[in-house]
C-alpha positions in Angstrom: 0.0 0.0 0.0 1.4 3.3 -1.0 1.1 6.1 1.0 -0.2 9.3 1.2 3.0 11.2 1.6 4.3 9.2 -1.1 1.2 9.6 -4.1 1.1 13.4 -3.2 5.5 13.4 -3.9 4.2 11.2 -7.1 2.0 14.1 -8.4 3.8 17.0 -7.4 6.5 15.1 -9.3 4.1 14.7 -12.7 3.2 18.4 -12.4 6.5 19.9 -12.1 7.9 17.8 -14.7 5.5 18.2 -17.1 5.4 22.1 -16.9 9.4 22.2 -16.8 9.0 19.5 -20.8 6.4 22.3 -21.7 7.7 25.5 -21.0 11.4 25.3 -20.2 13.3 22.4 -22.2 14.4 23.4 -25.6 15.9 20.1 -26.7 14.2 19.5 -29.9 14.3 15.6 -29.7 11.8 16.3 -26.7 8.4 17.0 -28.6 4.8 16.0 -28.3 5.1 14.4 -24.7 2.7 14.2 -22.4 3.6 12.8 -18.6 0.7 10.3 -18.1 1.5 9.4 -14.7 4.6 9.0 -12.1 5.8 5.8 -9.8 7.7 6.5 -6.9 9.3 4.6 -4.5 8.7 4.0 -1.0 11.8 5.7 0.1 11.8 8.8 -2.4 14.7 8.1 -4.0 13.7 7.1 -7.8 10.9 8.0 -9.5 9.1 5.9 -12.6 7.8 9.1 -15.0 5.5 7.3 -17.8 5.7 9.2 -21.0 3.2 9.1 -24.1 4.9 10.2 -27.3 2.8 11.3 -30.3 4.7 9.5 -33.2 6.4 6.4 -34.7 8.4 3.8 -32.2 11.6 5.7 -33.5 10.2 9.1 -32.6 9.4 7.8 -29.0 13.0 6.2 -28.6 14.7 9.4 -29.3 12.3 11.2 -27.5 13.5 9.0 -24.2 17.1 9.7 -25.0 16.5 13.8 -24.8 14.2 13.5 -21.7 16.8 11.3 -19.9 19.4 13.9 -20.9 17.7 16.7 -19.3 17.0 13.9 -16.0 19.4 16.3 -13.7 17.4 19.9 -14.9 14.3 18.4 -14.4 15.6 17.0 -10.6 16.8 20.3 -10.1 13.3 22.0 -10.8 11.9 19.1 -8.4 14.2 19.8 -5.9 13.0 23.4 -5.8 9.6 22.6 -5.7 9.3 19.8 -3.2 10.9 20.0 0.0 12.3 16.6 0.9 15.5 15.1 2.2 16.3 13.4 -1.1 15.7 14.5 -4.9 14.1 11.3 -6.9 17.0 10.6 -9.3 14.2 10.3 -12.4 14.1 7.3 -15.2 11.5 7.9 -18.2 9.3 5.2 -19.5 7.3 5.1 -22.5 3.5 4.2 -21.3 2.2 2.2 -24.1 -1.1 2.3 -22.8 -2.7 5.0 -25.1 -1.2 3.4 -28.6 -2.7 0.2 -27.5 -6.0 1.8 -26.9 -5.8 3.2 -30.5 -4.9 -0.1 -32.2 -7.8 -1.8 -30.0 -10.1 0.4 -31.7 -8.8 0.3 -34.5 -9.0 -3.7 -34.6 -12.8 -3.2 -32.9 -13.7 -1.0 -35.6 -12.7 -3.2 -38.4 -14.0 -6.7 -36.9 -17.6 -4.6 -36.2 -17.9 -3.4 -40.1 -16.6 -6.8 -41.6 -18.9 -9.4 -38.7 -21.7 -10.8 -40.1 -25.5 -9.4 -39.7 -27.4 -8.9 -36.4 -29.7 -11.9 -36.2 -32.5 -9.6 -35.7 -32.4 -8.4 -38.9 -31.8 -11.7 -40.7 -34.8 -13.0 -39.1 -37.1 -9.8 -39.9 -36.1 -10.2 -43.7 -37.1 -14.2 -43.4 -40.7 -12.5 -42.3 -41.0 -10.2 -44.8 -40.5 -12.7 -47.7 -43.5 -14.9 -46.6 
């Protein structure tokens, strides 16, 4: 069970970090990012940040490699913001989850148009005939 002290760290975390890629990083492999959420461990020390990145799996690769480049400005910004004994030394993720909602719907969409008829329909048409 996390706690309290730990999920509020977690968001102040997401929000400070996601301001800092918007506003104040100017490395232009970092584009299109969104921070979807943040893990943090029980002791402070390392925090998980989960990344979406608009674009191809290449995009989102070099993407990683400019946000984990600019790992010590961000924990700097953190530092200033959140008053702790230790900075989280920060590792990004990529957070697959919204492509794979995309592709699910995608594959939903097509197996919907393609299936075969309602059988309400194919049984109205049966009546219809007689």
């Amino acid at each position: 069970m996390t706690s309290r002290r730990v999920l509020k760290a977690a968001e102040a975390i997401r929000e400070v970090v996601s301001m800092a890629i918007l506003t104040e990083i100017r490395d232009p492999r970092v584009s299109d990012v969104t921070v979807t959420y943040v893990e943090v461990s029980a002791d402070m020390r390392q925090a998980k940040v989960h990344v979406s990145v608009m674009g191809d799996d290449a995009k989102g690769k070099l993407c990683l490699h400019g946000l984990q480049s600019s790992a010590g400005f961000l924990q700097s910004r953190i530092s200033q913001r959140i008053d702790t004994r230790y900075t989280p030394q920060l590792k990004f993720e990529l957070d697959m989850g919204v492509k794979n909602s995309i592709a699910m719907t995608k594959l939903l969409s097509e197996v919907l148009e393609d299936g075969p008829e309602p059988p309400g329909e194919d049984a109205q048409s049966d009546s219809d005939d007689q």
